[in-house]
PDB file of C-alpha atoms in Angstrom:
ATOM      1  CA  MET A 103       0.936  -7.381  15.485  1.00  0.00           C
ATOM      2  CA  HIS A 104      -2.359  -8.278  14.848  1.00  0.00           C
ATOM      3  CA  TYR A 105      -4.788  -6.461  12.430  1.00  0.00           C
ATOM      4  CA  GLY A 106      -8.380  -5.927  12.564  1.00  0.00           C
ATOM      5  CA  GLU A 107      -8.783  -6.136   8.699  1.00  0.00           C
ATOM      6  CA  LEU A 108      -7.457  -7.454   5.244  1.00  0.00           C
ATOM      7  CA  LYS A 109      -9.619  -5.772   2.346  1.00  0.00           C
ATOM      8  CA  LYS A 110      -9.139  -7.956  -0.577  1.00  0.00           C
ATOM      9  CA  CYS A 111     -10.647  -5.548  -2.882  1.00  0.00           C
ATOM     10  CA  ASP A 112     -10.654  -2.216  -1.768  1.00  0.00           C
ATOM     11  CA  ILE A 113     -11.169   1.170  -3.611  1.00  0.00           C
ATOM     12  CA  ALA A 114     -11.621   4.220  -0.896  1.00  0.00           C
ATOM     13  CA  ASN A 115      -8.779   4.251   0.452  1.00  0.00           C
ATOM     14  CA  GLY A 116      -5.986   5.086  -2.178  1.00  0.00           C
ATOM     15  CA  THR A 117      -5.774   4.983  -6.301  1.00  0.00           C
ATOM     16  CA  GLY A 118      -7.681   1.824  -8.476  1.00  0.00           C
ATOM     17  CA  VAL A 119      -8.016  -1.364  -6.654  1.00  0.00           C
ATOM     18  CA  ARG A 120      -5.819  -2.245  -3.887  1.00  0.00           C
ATOM     19  CA  VAL A 121      -5.660  -4.884  -0.648  1.00  0.00           C
ATOM     20  CA  THR A 122      -5.966  -3.517   2.684  1.00  0.00           C
ATOM     21  CA  LEU A 123      -4.188  -4.372   5.784  1.00  0.00           C
ATOM     22  CA  PHE A 124      -5.810  -2.241   9.299  1.00  0.00           C
ATOM     23  CA  VAL A 125      -2.904  -2.563  11.561  1.00  0.00           C
ATOM     24  CA  SER A 126      -4.313  -3.207  16.040  1.00  0.00           C
ATOM     25  CA  GLY A 127      -3.378  -0.617  17.863  1.00  0.00           C
ATOM     26  CA  CYS A 128      -2.833   3.240  18.776  1.00  0.00           C
ATOM     27  CA  THR A 129      -2.578   5.567  21.272  1.00  0.00           C
ATOM     28  CA  ASN A 130      -4.298   9.368  19.216  1.00  0.00           C
ATOM     29  CA  HIS A 131      -7.476   8.256  19.946  1.00  0.00           C
ATOM     30  CA  CYS A 132      -9.049  11.036  17.630  1.00  0.00           C
ATOM     31  CA  PRO A 133     -12.625  11.336  18.347  1.00  0.00           C
ATOM     32  CA  ASP A 134     -15.143  10.517  16.061  1.00  0.00           C
ATOM     33  CA  CYS A 135     -12.369   7.698  14.683  1.00  0.00           C
ATOM     34  CA  PHE A 136     -13.240   5.479  11.749  1.00  0.00           C
ATOM     35  CA  GLN A 137     -12.017   2.620  14.309  1.00  0.00           C
ATOM     36  CA  PRO A 138     -12.357   3.152  17.148  1.00  0.00           C
ATOM     37  CA  GLN A 139     -11.900  -0.748  17.778  1.00  0.00           C
ATOM     38  CA  THR A 140      -8.879  -0.474  16.913  1.00  0.00           C
ATOM     39  CA  TRP A 141      -6.684   1.444  19.389  1.00  0.00           C
ATOM     40  CA  ASP A 142      -5.900  -1.306  21.572  1.00  0.00           C
ATOM     41  CA  PHE A 143      -2.538  -3.038  19.915  1.00  0.00           C
ATOM     42  CA  ASP A 144      -3.971  -6.862  20.857  1.00  0.00           C
ATOM     43  CA  TYR A 145      -7.704  -6.036  18.702  1.00  0.00           C
ATOM     44  CA  GLY A 146      -7.901  -8.682  16.112  1.00  0.00           C
ATOM     45  CA  LYS A 147      -6.899 -12.068  14.437  1.00  0.00           C
ATOM     46  CA  GLU A 148      -2.852 -12.187  14.994  1.00  0.00           C
ATOM     47  CA  PHE A 149      -0.959 -11.757  11.437  1.00  0.00           C
ATOM     48  CA  THR A 150       1.035 -14.342  11.177  1.00  0.00           C
ATOM     49  CA  GLY A 151       2.675 -16.055   7.916  1.00  0.00           C
ATOM     50  CA  GLU A 152      -0.650 -16.889   6.566  1.00  0.00           C
ATOM     51  CA  THR A 153      -1.385 -13.771   6.713  1.00  0.00           C
ATOM     52  CA  LYS A 154       1.076 -11.781   4.409  1.00  0.00           C
ATOM     53  CA  ALA A 155       0.468 -15.533   1.827  1.00  0.00           C
ATOM     54  CA  GLU A 156      -2.840 -14.006   1.424  1.00  0.00           C
ATOM     55  CA  ILE A 157      -1.756 -10.535   0.616  1.00  0.00           C
ATOM     56  CA  PHE A 158       0.997 -12.024  -1.810  1.00  0.00           C
ATOM     57  CA  ALA A 159      -1.933 -13.926  -3.200  1.00  0.00           C
ATOM     58  CA  GLU A 160      -4.173 -11.016  -3.912  1.00  0.00           C
ATOM     59  CA  LEU A 161      -1.030  -8.650  -4.683  1.00  0.00           C
ATOM     60  CA  ASP A 162       0.062 -11.378  -7.077  1.00  0.00           C
ATOM     61  CA  LYS A 163      -3.565  -9.680  -9.660  1.00  0.00           C
ATOM     62  CA  PRO A 164      -2.147  -8.623 -12.250  1.00  0.00           C
ATOM     63  CA  PHE A 165      -5.415  -6.749 -11.601  1.00  0.00           C
ATOM     64  CA  VAL A 166      -4.501  -5.099  -7.806  1.00  0.00           C
ATOM     65  CA  ASN A 167      -3.034  -1.699  -7.687  1.00  0.00           C
ATOM     66  CA  GLY A 168      -0.898  -1.986  -4.703  1.00  0.00           C
ATOM     67  CA  LEU A 169      -1.378  -2.428  -0.462  1.00  0.00           C
ATOM     68  CA  THR A 170      -2.633  -0.120   1.661  1.00  0.00           C
ATOM     69  CA  VAL A 171      -1.698   0.175   5.569  1.00  0.00           C
ATOM     70  CA  LEU A 172      -3.791   2.221   7.923  1.00  0.00           C
ATOM     71  CA  GLY A 173      -5.011   0.884  10.998  1.00  0.00           C
ATOM     72  CA  GLY A 174      -5.130   2.260  13.930  1.00  0.00           C
ATOM     73  CA  GLU A 175      -2.164   3.372  13.260  1.00  0.00           C
ATOM     74  CA  PRO A 176       0.330   1.841  11.607  1.00  0.00           C
ATOM     75  CA  PHE A 177       3.755   4.062  12.955  1.00  0.00           C
ATOM     76  CA  GLU A 178       2.829   3.540  15.873  1.00  0.00           C
ATOM     77  CA  PRO A 179       6.651   2.118  16.957  1.00  0.00           C
ATOM     78  CA  ARG A 180       5.992  -1.236  17.785  1.00  0.00           C
ATOM     79  CA  ASN A 181       3.506  -2.246  14.480  1.00  0.00           C
ATOM     80  CA  GLN A 182       7.118   0.226  12.510  1.00  0.00           C
ATOM     81  CA  ARG A 183       9.076  -2.549  13.832  1.00  0.00           C
ATOM     82  CA  GLU A 184       6.470  -5.214  11.929  1.00  0.00           C
ATOM     83  CA  LEU A 185       5.300  -3.728   8.846  1.00  0.00           C
ATOM     84  CA  LEU A 186       9.364  -2.729   7.933  1.00  0.00           C
ATOM     85  CA  PRO A 187      10.374  -6.474   6.751  1.00  0.00           C
ATOM     86  CA  LEU A 188       6.673  -6.926   5.321  1.00  0.00           C
ATOM     87  CA  LEU A 189       7.072  -3.648   2.813  1.00  0.00           C
ATOM     88  CA  ARG A 190      10.380  -4.292   2.097  1.00  0.00           C
ATOM     89  CA  GLU A 191       9.544  -7.758   0.909  1.00  0.00           C
ATOM     90  CA  ILE A 192       6.756  -5.759  -1.088  1.00  0.00           C
ATOM     91  CA  ARG A 193       8.504  -3.309  -2.821  1.00  0.00           C
ATOM     92  CA  GLU A 194      11.240  -5.893  -3.832  1.00  0.00           C
ATOM     93  CA  LYS A 195       8.580  -8.875  -5.051  1.00  0.00           C
ATOM     94  CA  TYR A 196       5.701  -6.035  -6.830  1.00  0.00           C
ATOM     95  CA  PRO A 197       8.130  -2.537  -7.199  1.00  0.00           C
ATOM     96  CA  HIS A 198       5.996  -1.493  -9.957  1.00  0.00           C
ATOM     97  CA  LYS A 199       2.559  -1.279  -6.996  1.00  0.00           C
ATOM     98  CA  THR A 200       2.650   1.721  -5.090  1.00  0.00           C
ATOM     99  CA  ILE A 201       1.854   0.975  -0.890  1.00  0.00           C
ATOM    100  CA  TRP A 202      -0.084   3.357   0.457  1.00  0.00           C
ATOM    101  CA  CYS A 203       0.000   4.943   3.983  1.00  0.00           C
ATOM    102  CA  PHE A 204      -2.849   6.532   6.465  1.00  0.00           C
ATOM    103  CA  THR A 205      -1.296   7.887   9.063  1.00  0.00           C
ATOM    104  CA  GLY A 206      -2.192  10.042  12.308  1.00  0.00           C
ATOM    105  CA  PHE A 207       1.396  11.462  12.914  1.00  0.00           C
ATOM    106  CA  ARG A 208       2.038  14.768  10.501  1.00  0.00           C
ATOM    107  CA  LEU A 209       4.918  13.969   8.298  1.00  0.00           C
ATOM    108  CA  ASP A 210       7.718  16.473   9.230  1.00  0.00           C
ATOM    109  CA  ASP A 211       6.817  17.479  12.210  1.00  0.00           C
ATOM    110  CA  GLU A 212       6.137  14.509  14.483  1.00  0.00           C
ATOM    111  CA  LEU A 213       8.188  11.421  12.001  1.00  0.00           C
ATOM    112  CA  LEU A 214      11.098  12.774  11.068  1.00  0.00           C
ATOM    113  CA  THR A 215      11.181  14.841  14.381  1.00  0.00           C
ATOM    114  CA  ASP A 216      14.146  13.568  16.624  1.00  0.00           C
ATOM    115  CA  GLY A 217      12.370  12.305  20.001  1.00  0.00           C
ATOM    116  CA  SER A 218       9.548  13.096  19.142  1.00  0.00           C
ATOM    117  CA  TYR A 219       6.482   9.657  19.822  1.00  0.00           C
ATOM    118  CA  PRO A 220       6.062   7.773  16.709  1.00  0.00           C
ATOM    119  CA  ARG A 221       9.878   8.370  15.508  1.00  0.00           C
ATOM    120  CA  CYS A 222      11.960   5.487  16.264  1.00  0.00           C
ATOM    121  CA  GLU A 223      15.345   3.559  14.440  1.00  0.00           C
ATOM    122  CA  VAL A 224      12.678   2.081  11.217  1.00  0.00           C
ATOM    123  CA  THR A 225      10.653   5.804  10.439  1.00  0.00           C
ATOM    124  CA  ASP A 226      12.885   6.527   8.291  1.00  0.00           C
ATOM    125  CA  ALA A 227      12.794   3.596   6.404  1.00  0.00           C
ATOM    126  CA  LEU A 228       9.702   1.701   6.852  1.00  0.00           C
ATOM    127  CA  LEU A 229       8.763   5.730   4.727  1.00  0.00           C
ATOM    128  CA  ALA A 230      11.187   4.424   2.046  1.00  0.00           C
ATOM    129  CA  CYS A 231       9.073   2.124   1.330  1.00  0.00           C
ATOM    130  CA  ILE A 232       6.056   4.371   0.788  1.00  0.00           C
ATOM    131  CA  ASP A 233       4.454   5.961  -2.609  1.00  0.00           C
ATOM    132  CA  VAL A 234       1.657   7.971  -0.403  1.00  0.00           C
ATOM    133  CA  LEU A 235       1.533   8.945   3.107  1.00  0.00           C
ATOM    134  CA  VAL A 236      -1.877  10.578   4.171  1.00  0.00           C
ATOM    135  CA  ASP A 237      -1.184  12.452   6.926  1.00  0.00           C
ATOM    136  CA  GLY A 238      -2.576  13.491   9.402  1.00  0.00           C
ATOM    137  CA  ARG A 239      -5.393  12.819  12.161  1.00  0.00           C
ATOM    138  CA  PHE A 240      -8.941  12.936  11.337  1.00  0.00           C
ATOM    139  CA  VAL A 241     -11.393  16.019  12.425  1.00  0.00           C
ATOM    140  CA  ARG A 242     -14.461  15.190  11.827  1.00  0.00           C
ATOM    141  CA  GLU A 243     -15.258  18.957  11.832  1.00  0.00           C
ATOM    142  CA  LEU A 244     -12.791  19.517   8.827  1.00  0.00           C
ATOM    143  CA  LYS A 245     -14.077  16.625   7.166  1.00  0.00           C
ATOM    144  CA  ASP A 246     -14.715  17.579   3.336  1.00  0.00           C
ATOM    145  CA  ILE A 247     -16.557  15.955   0.977  1.00  0.00           C
ATOM    146  CA  SER A 248     -15.262  17.046  -2.144  1.00  0.00           C
ATOM    147  CA  LEU A 249     -12.146  15.238  -0.489  1.00  0.00           C
ATOM    148  CA  GLN A 250     -11.762  11.134  -3.312  1.00  0.00           C
ATOM    149  CA  PHE A 251     -11.216   9.810   0.344  1.00  0.00           C
ATOM    150  CA  ARG A 252     -12.941   9.791   3.567  1.00  0.00           C
ATOM    151  CA  GLY A 253     -10.864  12.674   5.520  1.00  0.00           C
ATOM    152  CA  SER A 254      -9.974  15.811   6.357  1.00  0.00           C
ATOM    153  CA  ARG A 255      -9.288  19.020   4.890  1.00  0.00           C
ATOM    154  CA  ASN A 256      -5.548  19.606   7.868  1.00  0.00           C
ATOM    155  CA  GLN A 257      -4.592  15.598   5.627  1.00  0.00           C
ATOM    156  CA  ARG A 258      -2.693  16.026   3.818  1.00  0.00           C
ATOM    157  CA  VAL A 259      -1.732  13.327   0.914  1.00  0.00           C
ATOM    158  CA  ILE A 260       1.605  13.143   0.292  1.00  0.00           C
ATOM    159  CA  ASP A 261       3.455  11.756  -3.168  1.00  0.00           C
ATOM    160  CA  MET A 262       6.740  10.473  -0.565  1.00  0.00           C
ATOM    161  CA  ASN A 263       9.032   9.623  -4.453  1.00  0.00           C
ATOM    162  CA  LYS A 264       8.665  13.590  -4.601  1.00  0.00           C
ATOM    163  CA  THR A 265       8.932  14.622  -1.880  1.00  0.00           C
ATOM    164  CA  ARG A 266      12.699  12.675  -0.712  1.00  0.00           C
ATOM    165  CA  GLU A 267      13.012  13.748  -4.215  1.00  0.00           C
ATOM    166  CA  THR A 268      13.922  17.415  -3.313  1.00  0.00           C
ATOM    167  CA  GLY A 269      13.685  17.219  -0.509  1.00  0.00           C
ATOM    168  CA  THR A 270       9.816  18.988   0.617  1.00  0.00           C
ATOM    169  CA  ILE A 271       6.633  17.718   0.821  1.00  0.00           C
ATOM    170  CA  THR A 272       5.222  17.566  -2.419  1.00  0.00           C
ATOM    171  CA  ILE A 273       1.646  17.040  -1.785  1.00  0.00           C
ATOM    172  CA  TRP A 274      -0.206  14.522  -4.558  1.00  0.00           C
ATOM    173  CA  ASP A 275      -2.490  16.684  -6.900  1.00  0.00           C
ATOM    174  CA  LYS A 276      -4.361  14.176  -8.444  1.00  0.00           C
ATOM    175  CA  LEU A 277      -7.041  13.494  -5.070  1.00  0.00           C
ATOM    176  CA  ARG A 278      -7.627  17.765  -4.366  1.00  0.00           C
ATOM    177  CA  ARG A 279      -9.339  17.742  -7.790  1.00  0.00           C
TER     178      ARG A 279
END
């Protein structure tokens, strides 16, 4: 897996201070994408043990709330397979830190639907590691400046813990006030 950027002190992609990993590779090719250079799966640097050590060193800091993964597209099947061991290890080592993930794929009609492009053998396990999922493609015409994240109105901020608990998609309302 390659990544385009690793931000060690990010306040724009989730709540609090976060470590943010921008993975490379995306087949969605959304118009007006924030980072079209990350569509290429070989863009940026190779994710190595050294990269992982950098992430963990930042997550060790008490003021860091957690990790955000975006891109590119974390839910490209080949990215999912590479991200799963990392997110499992973070979940185990830092149980009180949150993991956010931004995806252009929708949870109910793409990620959870058998036979859809992004769904693969590790999708459910990857989703189990995530606390908050922001799903849906960015649509410039639907950009909403009232939202407290840089998204568009069609994107949902999903509380994955409550969604798993209730069995229905629960929108995380803290960002929609």
